[in-house]
Short mmCIF file of C-alpha atoms in Angstrom, two decimals:
data_model
loop_
_atom_site.label_atom_id
_atom_site.label_comp_id
_atom_site.label_asym_id
_atom_site.label_seq_id
_atom_site.Cartn_x
_atom_site.Cartn_y
_atom_site.Cartn_z
CA MET Q 552 0.00 0.50 0.29
CA GLN Q 553 1.77 3.40 -1.04
CA HIS Q 554 1.37 6.22 1.36
CA VAL Q 555 1.77 9.56 0.60
CA LYS Q 556 2.52 12.25 3.70
CA LEU Q 557 2.51 16.26 2.93
CA ILE Q 558 4.98 17.91 5.30
CA ARG Q 559 4.99 21.77 6.10
CA GLY Q 560 8.18 23.28 6.17
CA ALA Q 561 7.80 26.85 7.15
CA LEU Q 562 6.67 28.51 10.17
CA CYS Q 563 3.72 30.10 11.22
CA SER Q 564 2.91 34.27 11.29
CA PRO Q 565 -0.10 35.23 13.10
CA PHE Q 566 -0.83 37.97 10.16
CA GLN Q 567 -0.32 35.31 7.28
CA VAL Q 568 -3.07 34.33 5.32
CA ARG Q 569 -5.02 32.00 6.85
CA ALA Q 570 -5.34 29.37 4.57
CA SER Q 571 -1.45 29.10 4.30
CA CYS Q 572 -1.62 28.08 7.97
CA GLN Q 573 -2.25 24.81 8.29
CA LEU Q 574 -0.95 21.29 9.48
CA SER Q 575 0.02 18.48 7.97
CA ILE Q 576 -1.89 16.17 5.85
CA THR Q 577 -2.01 12.53 5.81
CA MET Q 578 -3.87 10.42 3.25
CA THR Q 579 -3.87 7.04 2.54
CA SER Q 580 -4.76 4.87 -0.68
CA THR Q 581 -8.08 3.77 1.40
CA THR Q 582 -9.18 6.25 2.90
CA SER Q 583 -9.14 10.05 2.90
CA ASP Q 584 -8.38 12.34 6.05
CA GLN Q 585 -7.69 16.11 6.11
CA LYS Q 586 -7.25 18.26 9.02
CA ALA Q 587 -6.81 21.83 8.99
CA VAL Q 588 -5.71 23.69 12.10
CA SER Q 589 -5.78 27.36 12.47
CA CYS Q 590 -2.18 29.60 13.35
CA PRO Q 591 -2.64 29.08 16.90
CA LEU Q 592 -2.67 33.22 17.70
CA MET Q 593 -6.39 33.33 14.71
CA THR Q 594 -7.61 30.90 17.06
CA LYS Q 595 -10.10 33.18 19.52
CA PRO Q 596 -8.50 32.44 23.00
CA SER Q 597 -9.67 30.73 26.31
CA CYS Q 598 -8.16 33.43 28.47
CA GLN Q 599 -9.79 36.67 29.99
CA ARG Q 600 -8.99 39.44 28.53
CA LEU Q 601 -7.09 42.29 30.70
CA VAL Q 602 -9.12 45.65 29.15
CA SER Q 603 -12.22 45.45 28.14
CA LYS Q 604 -13.18 46.97 24.90
CA ASP Q 605 -14.49 50.18 26.92
CA GLY Q 606 -11.70 50.28 29.13
CA ARG Q 607 -12.89 48.63 31.90
CA SER Q 608 -9.86 46.46 33.44
CA LEU Q 609 -11.16 42.83 34.24
CA MET Q 610 -8.12 41.78 36.52
CA ARG Q 611 -9.14 41.54 40.18
CA GLY Q 612 -6.66 40.49 43.48
CA SER Q 613 -8.51 39.02 45.44
CA ALA Q 614 -11.66 37.27 45.56
CA PRO Q 615 -14.81 39.62 46.24
CA GLY Q 616 -16.04 39.35 49.70
CA SER Q 617 -12.51 38.09 51.48
CA ARG Q 618 -10.94 40.10 54.72
CA GLU Q 619 -8.07 41.36 52.00
CA THR Q 620 -10.64 43.24 50.08
CA TRP Q 621 -12.42 44.91 52.87
CA PHE Q 622 -9.54 45.79 54.26
CA GLY Q 623 -8.00 47.07 51.32
CA ALA Q 624 -10.93 49.74 50.62
CA LEU Q 625 -10.94 50.99 54.07
CA ARG Q 626 -7.70 51.89 53.80
CA ASP Q 627 -8.11 53.65 50.48
CA MET Q 628 -11.54 54.81 51.08
CA TRP Q 629 -11.18 57.69 48.40
CA GLY Q 630 -10.23 56.11 46.04
CA THR Q 631 -12.74 53.39 47.17
CA TRP Q 632 -15.70 55.90 46.28
CA LEU Q 633 -14.16 56.92 42.83
CA ALA Q 634 -13.92 53.74 41.86
CA LEU Q 635 -17.28 53.32 42.81
CA ARG Q 636 -20.41 52.93 40.37
CA TRP Q 637 -23.11 56.18 40.11
CA ARG Q 638 -26.03 53.94 41.64
CA TRP Q 639 -23.13 53.29 45.12
CA VAL Q 640 -22.52 56.42 45.33
CA VAL Q 641 -26.10 58.07 45.30
CA LEU Q 642 -27.47 55.59 47.96
CA ALA Q 643 -23.94 56.11 50.26
CA PHE Q 644 -25.21 59.97 49.97
CA CYS Q 645 -28.62 58.98 50.93
CA GLY Q 646 -27.72 56.80 53.67
CA SER Q 647 -24.57 58.92 54.98
CA PHE Q 648 -27.33 61.86 55.91
CA LEU Q 649 -29.33 60.08 57.20
CA LEU Q 650 -27.35 57.96 59.26
CA HIS Q 651 -25.96 61.10 60.51
CA TRP Q 652 -29.19 62.48 61.23
CA LEU Q 653 -30.95 59.43 63.29
CA LEU Q 654 -27.39 59.44 65.07
CA PHE Q 655 -27.97 62.84 66.72
CA ALA Q 656 -31.67 62.19 66.92
CA VAL Q 657 -31.13 59.71 69.41
CA LEU Q 658 -29.09 62.08 71.33
CA TRP Q 659 -30.79 64.35 70.80
CA TYR Q 660 -33.77 62.49 72.60
CA LEU Q 661 -31.91 60.77 75.13
CA LEU Q 662 -30.49 64.83 76.44
CA ALA Q 663 -34.58 65.66 76.27
CA ARG Q 664 -34.82 62.19 78.47
CA VAL Q 665 -32.00 62.54 80.90
CA ASN Q 666 -33.16 66.32 81.52
CA GLY Q 667 -36.86 65.34 82.16
CA ASP Q 668 -37.57 67.53 79.13
CA LEU Q 669 -40.27 64.54 78.00
CA GLU Q 670 -42.31 65.12 81.09
CA VAL Q 671 -42.73 68.69 80.62
CA PRO Q 672 -46.26 68.81 79.92
CA ASP Q 673 -45.81 72.66 78.73
CA HIS Q 674 -42.80 73.76 77.57
CA ASP Q 675 -43.88 77.37 76.87
CA SER Q 676 -44.86 77.91 80.93
CA PRO Q 677 -42.01 75.14 82.76
CA PRO Q 678 -42.26 74.48 86.23
CA PRO Q 679 -39.73 76.64 88.76
CA GLY Q 680 -36.55 75.78 88.70
CA HIS Q 681 -36.32 73.63 85.87
CA VAL Q 682 -33.82 74.26 82.65
CA LEU Q 683 -34.63 72.59 79.43
CA CYS Q 684 -32.18 72.19 76.84
CA VAL Q 685 -34.15 72.34 73.48
CA LYS Q 686 -37.59 73.36 73.70
CA HIS Q 687 -40.53 71.85 72.37
CA VAL Q 688 -38.92 68.43 71.77
CA THR Q 689 -41.57 66.31 73.31
CA GLY Q 690 -40.65 62.89 71.37
CA PHE Q 691 -38.01 60.89 69.02
CA THR Q 692 -39.63 62.29 66.31
CA ALA Q 693 -39.51 66.19 67.98
CA ALA Q 694 -35.73 65.37 67.95
CA PHE Q 695 -34.98 63.81 64.46
CA SER Q 696 -36.72 67.11 63.22
CA PHE Q 697 -34.82 68.92 65.59
CA ALA Q 698 -31.52 67.25 64.22
CA LEU Q 699 -32.61 67.92 60.22
CA GLU Q 700 -33.37 71.32 60.81
CA THR Q 701 -29.91 71.59 63.19
CA GLN Q 702 -27.80 70.04 60.06
CA LEU Q 703 -29.23 72.37 57.05
CA THR Q 704 -29.84 75.11 59.15
CA ILE Q 705 -33.47 75.55 58.37
CA GLY Q 706 -34.13 77.12 61.43
CA TYR Q 707 -38.07 77.22 61.71
CA GLY Q 708 -38.37 79.13 64.99
CA THR Q 709 -40.09 76.60 66.96
CA MET Q 710 -37.34 74.17 68.53
CA TYR Q 711 -34.15 75.81 69.56
CA PRO Q 712 -32.05 74.84 72.24
CA ASN Q 713 -31.22 76.89 75.10
CA ALA Q 714 -28.45 78.65 76.19
CA ASP Q 715 -28.75 77.82 79.86
CA CYS Q 716 -28.44 74.07 78.95
CA PRO Q 717 -24.28 73.31 77.93
CA THR Q 718 -24.66 70.11 77.18
CA ALA Q 719 -26.94 71.10 74.73
CA ILE Q 720 -24.83 73.85 73.51
CA ALA Q 721 -21.94 71.00 73.37
CA LEU Q 722 -24.12 68.67 71.21
CA LEU Q 723 -25.06 71.40 69.03
CA ALA Q 724 -21.65 71.80 68.37
CA LEU Q 725 -20.58 68.19 67.99
CA GLN Q 726 -23.42 67.81 65.13
CA MET Q 727 -22.10 71.37 63.20
CA LEU Q 728 -18.96 69.98 63.15
CA LEU Q 729 -19.48 66.58 62.12
CA GLY Q 730 -22.11 67.81 59.89
CA LEU Q 731 -19.43 69.69 57.78
CA MET Q 732 -17.13 67.26 57.55
CA LEU Q 733 -19.70 65.30 55.81
CA GLU Q 734 -20.70 67.67 52.89
CA ALA Q 735 -17.54 68.96 52.76
CA PHE Q 736 -16.38 65.06 51.93
CA ILE Q 737 -19.86 64.01 49.92
CA THR Q 738 -19.34 67.25 47.68
CA GLY Q 739 -15.56 66.78 47.02
CA ALA Q 740 -16.19 63.59 46.01
CA PHE Q 741 -18.87 64.51 43.93
CA VAL Q 742 -16.72 67.19 41.83
CA ALA Q 743 -13.63 64.46 41.90
CA LYS Q 744 -16.26 61.72 40.31
CA PHE Q 745 -17.31 64.35 37.83
CA SER Q 746 -14.12 65.53 37.09
CA ARG Q 747 -12.59 61.84 36.36
CA PRO Q 748 -10.45 62.15 33.16
CA GLN Q 749 -11.87 58.67 31.94
CA LYS Q 750 -15.29 59.56 32.77
CA ARG Q 751 -15.23 63.26 30.45
CA CYS Q 752 -14.10 61.21 27.17
CA GLY Q 753 -17.03 58.87 26.02
CA GLY Q 754 -17.33 60.34 23.43
CA ILE Q 755 -14.29 58.54 22.06
CA LEU Q 756 -14.32 55.93 20.29
CA PHE Q 757 -12.22 53.30 19.10
CA SER Q 758 -12.62 50.99 16.05
CA PRO Q 759 -13.62 47.97 17.19
CA GLN Q 760 -11.65 46.08 14.53
CA ALA Q 761 -8.02 46.32 14.09
CA VAL Q 762 -7.54 45.82 10.17
CA VAL Q 763 -3.69 44.92 8.70
CA CYS Q 764 -3.65 46.36 5.41
CA GLU Q 765 -0.78 47.93 2.70
CA VAL Q 766 -0.30 51.96 3.58
CA ARG Q 767 2.17 53.10 0.90
CA GLY Q 768 4.56 49.89 -0.16
CA GLN Q 769 4.17 48.31 2.77
CA ARG Q 770 2.57 46.27 5.48
CA CYS Q 771 0.39 47.95 9.01
CA LEU Q 772 -1.59 46.84 11.90
CA MET Q 773 -4.08 49.87 11.70
CA PHE Q 774 -6.56 51.25 14.31
CA ARG Q 775 -8.76 54.55 14.19
CA VAL Q 776 -10.46 56.52 16.82
CA CYS Q 777 -13.39 59.41 16.71
CA ASN Q 778 -13.85 61.97 18.20
CA LEU Q 779 -17.69 62.92 19.10
CA LEU Q 780 -16.53 65.64 22.12
CA PRO Q 781 -18.72 69.33 20.81
CA ARG Q 782 -14.80 70.56 21.65
CA PRO Q 783 -11.61 69.99 19.96
CA LEU Q 784 -8.95 68.22 21.64
CA VAL Q 785 -5.10 68.80 21.52
CA ASP Q 786 -1.38 67.21 21.83
CA VAL Q 787 -2.98 63.70 21.28
CA CYS Q 788 -0.44 60.59 22.20
CA VAL Q 789 -1.28 57.26 21.56
CA SER Q 790 0.79 54.01 23.42
CA THR Q 791 0.36 50.60 23.02
CA VAL Q 792 1.53 48.07 24.67
CA LEU Q 793 1.61 44.04 23.38
CA TYR Q 794 0.91 41.74 25.97
CA GLU Q 795 2.11 37.80 25.47
CA GLU Q 796 1.28 34.75 27.12
CA ARG Q 797 4.41 33.01 27.03
CA ASP Q 798 4.62 29.08 27.27
CA ASP Q 799 5.95 28.89 30.93
CA HIS Q 800 2.24 31.43 31.43
CA GLU Q 801 4.19 34.27 32.49
CA LEU Q 802 2.33 37.99 30.76
CA HIS Q 803 5.31 39.42 29.24
CA GLN Q 804 4.55 43.25 27.57
CA THR Q 805 5.99 44.39 24.96
CA ALA Q 806 5.51 48.11 24.11
CA MET Q 807 5.08 48.92 20.43
CA GLU Q 808 4.54 52.53 18.11
CA PHE Q 809 2.16 53.71 16.54
CA SER Q 810 1.81 57.06 14.38
CA VAL Q 811 -0.44 59.44 11.96
CA ASP Q 812 0.92 59.69 8.50
CA ASN Q 813 4.25 61.38 9.45
CA LEU Q 814 4.11 62.68 12.08
CA GLY Q 815 6.45 59.71 14.04
CA SER Q 816 6.01 59.84 17.67
CA ARG Q 817 5.18 63.15 18.11
CA PRO Q 818 1.53 63.94 19.61
CA CYS Q 819 -1.02 64.55 17.21
CA PRO Q 820 -1.43 68.66 17.41
CA LEU Q 821 -5.50 68.61 17.39
CA PHE Q 822 -8.29 65.90 17.13
CA LEU Q 823 -10.76 67.53 14.39
CA SER Q 824 -11.28 64.21 12.49
CA PRO Q 825 -11.08 60.27 12.69
CA LEU Q 826 -7.32 59.44 13.26
CA THR Q 827 -6.07 55.76 12.33
CA PHE Q 828 -2.93 55.43 13.49
CA TYR Q 829 -0.45 53.10 12.09
CA HIS Q 830 2.24 50.30 12.41
CA PRO Q 831 4.72 49.09 9.77
CA LEU Q 832 4.88 45.56 10.60
CA THR Q 833 8.87 45.34 10.27
CA PRO Q 834 10.71 42.64 10.77
CA ALA Q 835 11.53 44.51 14.36
CA SER Q 836 8.10 44.58 15.05
CA PRO Q 837 7.14 42.40 18.37
CA LEU Q 838 4.80 40.54 16.90
CA ASN Q 839 7.08 38.63 15.20
CA ASN Q 840 7.26 36.99 18.19
CA ALA Q 841 3.80 35.81 18.54
CA PRO Q 842 4.25 32.43 16.94
CA SER Q 843 5.62 31.32 20.05
CA THR Q 844 3.23 32.40 22.22
CA LYS Q 845 -0.37 30.88 23.16
CA HIS Q 846 -2.30 34.25 23.61
CA PHE Q 847 -1.97 37.66 23.16
CA GLU Q 848 -3.65 41.08 23.75
CA LEU Q 849 -3.35 44.45 22.49
CA VAL Q 850 -3.80 47.52 24.75
CA VAL Q 851 -4.33 50.91 23.17
CA PHE Q 852 -3.96 54.02 25.80
CA LEU Q 853 -5.19 57.22 24.41
CA THR Q 854 -4.22 60.31 26.34
CA ALA Q 855 -5.73 64.09 24.97
CA SER Q 856 -5.86 67.45 26.48
CA GLN Q 857 -9.18 69.78 26.02
CA GLU Q 858 -7.77 73.14 24.02
CA SER Q 859 -9.70 75.58 26.60
CA THR Q 860 -9.00 74.47 30.02
CA GLY Q 861 -6.34 71.84 29.32
CA SER Q 862 -8.37 69.15 31.61
CA GLY Q 863 -6.77 65.58 30.33
CA TYR Q 864 -9.19 62.54 29.37
CA HIS Q 865 -7.78 59.41 28.53
CA LYS Q 866 -9.12 55.98 26.69
CA ARG Q 867 -8.32 52.51 26.49
CA THR Q 868 -9.35 49.60 24.55
CA SER Q 869 -7.56 46.18 23.94
CA TYR Q 870 -7.49 44.06 20.60
CA LEU Q 871 -7.72 40.64 20.96
CA PRO Q 872 -6.85 38.16 18.03
CA ASP Q 873 -9.81 37.19 16.63
CA GLU Q 874 -10.26 41.18 16.82
CA ILE Q 875 -7.28 41.80 13.88
CA GLN Q 876 -8.78 41.39 10.61
CA TYR Q 877 -6.32 40.08 8.13
CA GLY Q 878 -6.45 41.66 4.30
CA SER Q 879 -9.05 43.99 4.58
CA CYS Q 880 -9.14 48.33 5.56
CA PHE Q 881 -10.77 51.02 6.95
CA THR Q 882 -13.26 53.08 4.17
CA LYS Q 883 -11.78 56.49 3.39
CA VAL Q 884 -13.08 59.38 5.65
CA THR Q 885 -15.02 61.90 2.82
CA SER Q 886 -16.06 64.92 5.36
CA ARG Q 887 -15.44 65.80 8.95
CA TYR Q 888 -17.84 65.35 11.15
CA GLY Q 889 -19.89 68.12 12.90
CA LYS Q 890 -21.44 68.91 15.96
CA GLY Q 891 -24.74 66.79 16.88
CA ARG Q 892 -24.24 63.82 15.08
CA SER Q 893 -24.74 61.00 16.96
CA LYS Q 894 -22.86 57.87 17.73
CA ALA Q 895 -24.65 55.42 15.73
CA GLU Q 896 -23.94 57.65 12.43
CA SER Q 897 -20.20 57.47 13.42
CA MET Q 898 -19.70 54.33 13.53
CA ARG Q 899 -19.90 54.38 9.70
CA TYR Q 900 -15.92 56.16 10.04
CA PHE Q 901 -15.12 52.71 11.58
CA ASP Q 902 -16.09 50.05 8.30
CA THR Q 903 -13.87 48.01 6.95
CA GLN Q 904 -13.56 46.96 3.09
CA PRO Q 905 -11.61 44.10 1.23
CA CYS Q 906 -8.22 45.42 0.77
CA PRO Q 907 -5.53 42.70 -1.64
CA LEU Q 908 -2.64 41.83 -0.46
CA THR Q 909 0.09 42.43 -3.55
CA LEU Q 910 2.83 42.64 -1.52
CA PRO Q 911 5.77 40.04 -0.30
CA ASN Q 912 5.12 39.24 3.03
CA THR Q 913 8.17 41.28 4.34
CA HIS Q 914 7.76 41.73 8.20
CA THR Q 915 7.97 37.57 8.61
CA GLY Q 916 11.90 38.39 8.63
CA ASP Q 917 14.19 35.70 8.30
CA ALA Q 918 12.63 33.30 11.30
CA LEU Q 919 10.44 32.47 8.57
CA GLU Q 920 11.37 29.89 6.00
CA LYS Q 921 10.25 29.95 3.11
CA GLU Q 922 7.22 27.81 2.32
CA HIS Q 923 7.78 24.13 1.08
CA VAL Q 924 5.98 20.62 0.76
CA VAL Q 925 7.96 17.49 1.14
CA VAL Q 926 6.22 14.07 -0.22
CA GLN Q 927 7.37 10.81 0.72
CA ILE Q 928 6.03 7.86 -1.32
CA ASN Q 929 6.69 4.36 0.76
CA GLY Q 930 9.50 5.94 2.83
CA GLU Q 931 11.76 6.34 0.05
CA GLY Q 932 12.66 9.14 -1.70
CA SER Q 933 11.41 12.91 -1.75
CA ASP Q 934 10.18 15.38 -4.88
CA ARG Q 935 10.31 19.24 -3.08
CA VAL Q 936 7.38 21.53 -3.96
CA GLU Q 937 8.15 24.80 -3.23
#
């Protein structure tokens, strides 16, 4: 029985044509069994991504609810507060003031009970020798109302502390001091949460897919960024890091250079129209080491400044191997987008179209051999087909 075996002799690059990234094919005279396996970096990874598409970090340290997590949150209360979602911030805002009012309502009620003010039938005509601490606090509801009026400085005039009761004056000063501290913390936290750089740039959009095509006679990896904010941004800088999972399951980080047109490493001075960032796939590109990895993720960091105020803007996203389109390019931008353009309309700037790759694959470097097939018949002799 004759046995014909085709052996693949070239290494596999993550950005080669997928049809060329296949393993050996074994054929017999009686059966025909063909197996085609895509290049490992082109398959959908089973690993969790580090950064979501909208820029959120998906890495977690300790398990949720563990003691270390709670202790870490208490040690960094300000950072924990700013990291909370708005629903929890509003809940904490309302709950903190309610707890503050309830605490001092209990204290004012206890003061009235200890002083005997609750047994006085008429606070306008107290018994001789009895000094009222707070006028018209006859129950817990009245004590809660007095704590609320004191904190918010409403002052309806019915209830007020007596200057002849030193305990009431001390409690009043304590409530005002703690109330001012609470209001200062809540106000500062709200302002800080509103002014966070990553929350101000919701109108900066990254293309959902990156593409590989030929630009000015060279293969390039590209992604596009669109600015929907009603104000222009200046000094736009992009930094990218390639996170690779090596064979020893360690995370390796490599910086990659992306540029706009001929600006090189200099920042883009004005962010008006959609910007397309290029990375030439030269032999020195970090992506040449991709065949030795099991999984990689390209994380993109964008920073910019507002022209009028100088406020910073930060946005990030990431691209997995299956989010890179090989042999495609972005459609040309025919006009600038103006104010009032919706997000759905601006997503058309991220449309792609087929882009035939006519140039030789020069980015594979010397590490990749020329593709060839060795034919063996009955284990004797061999002919090389290139």
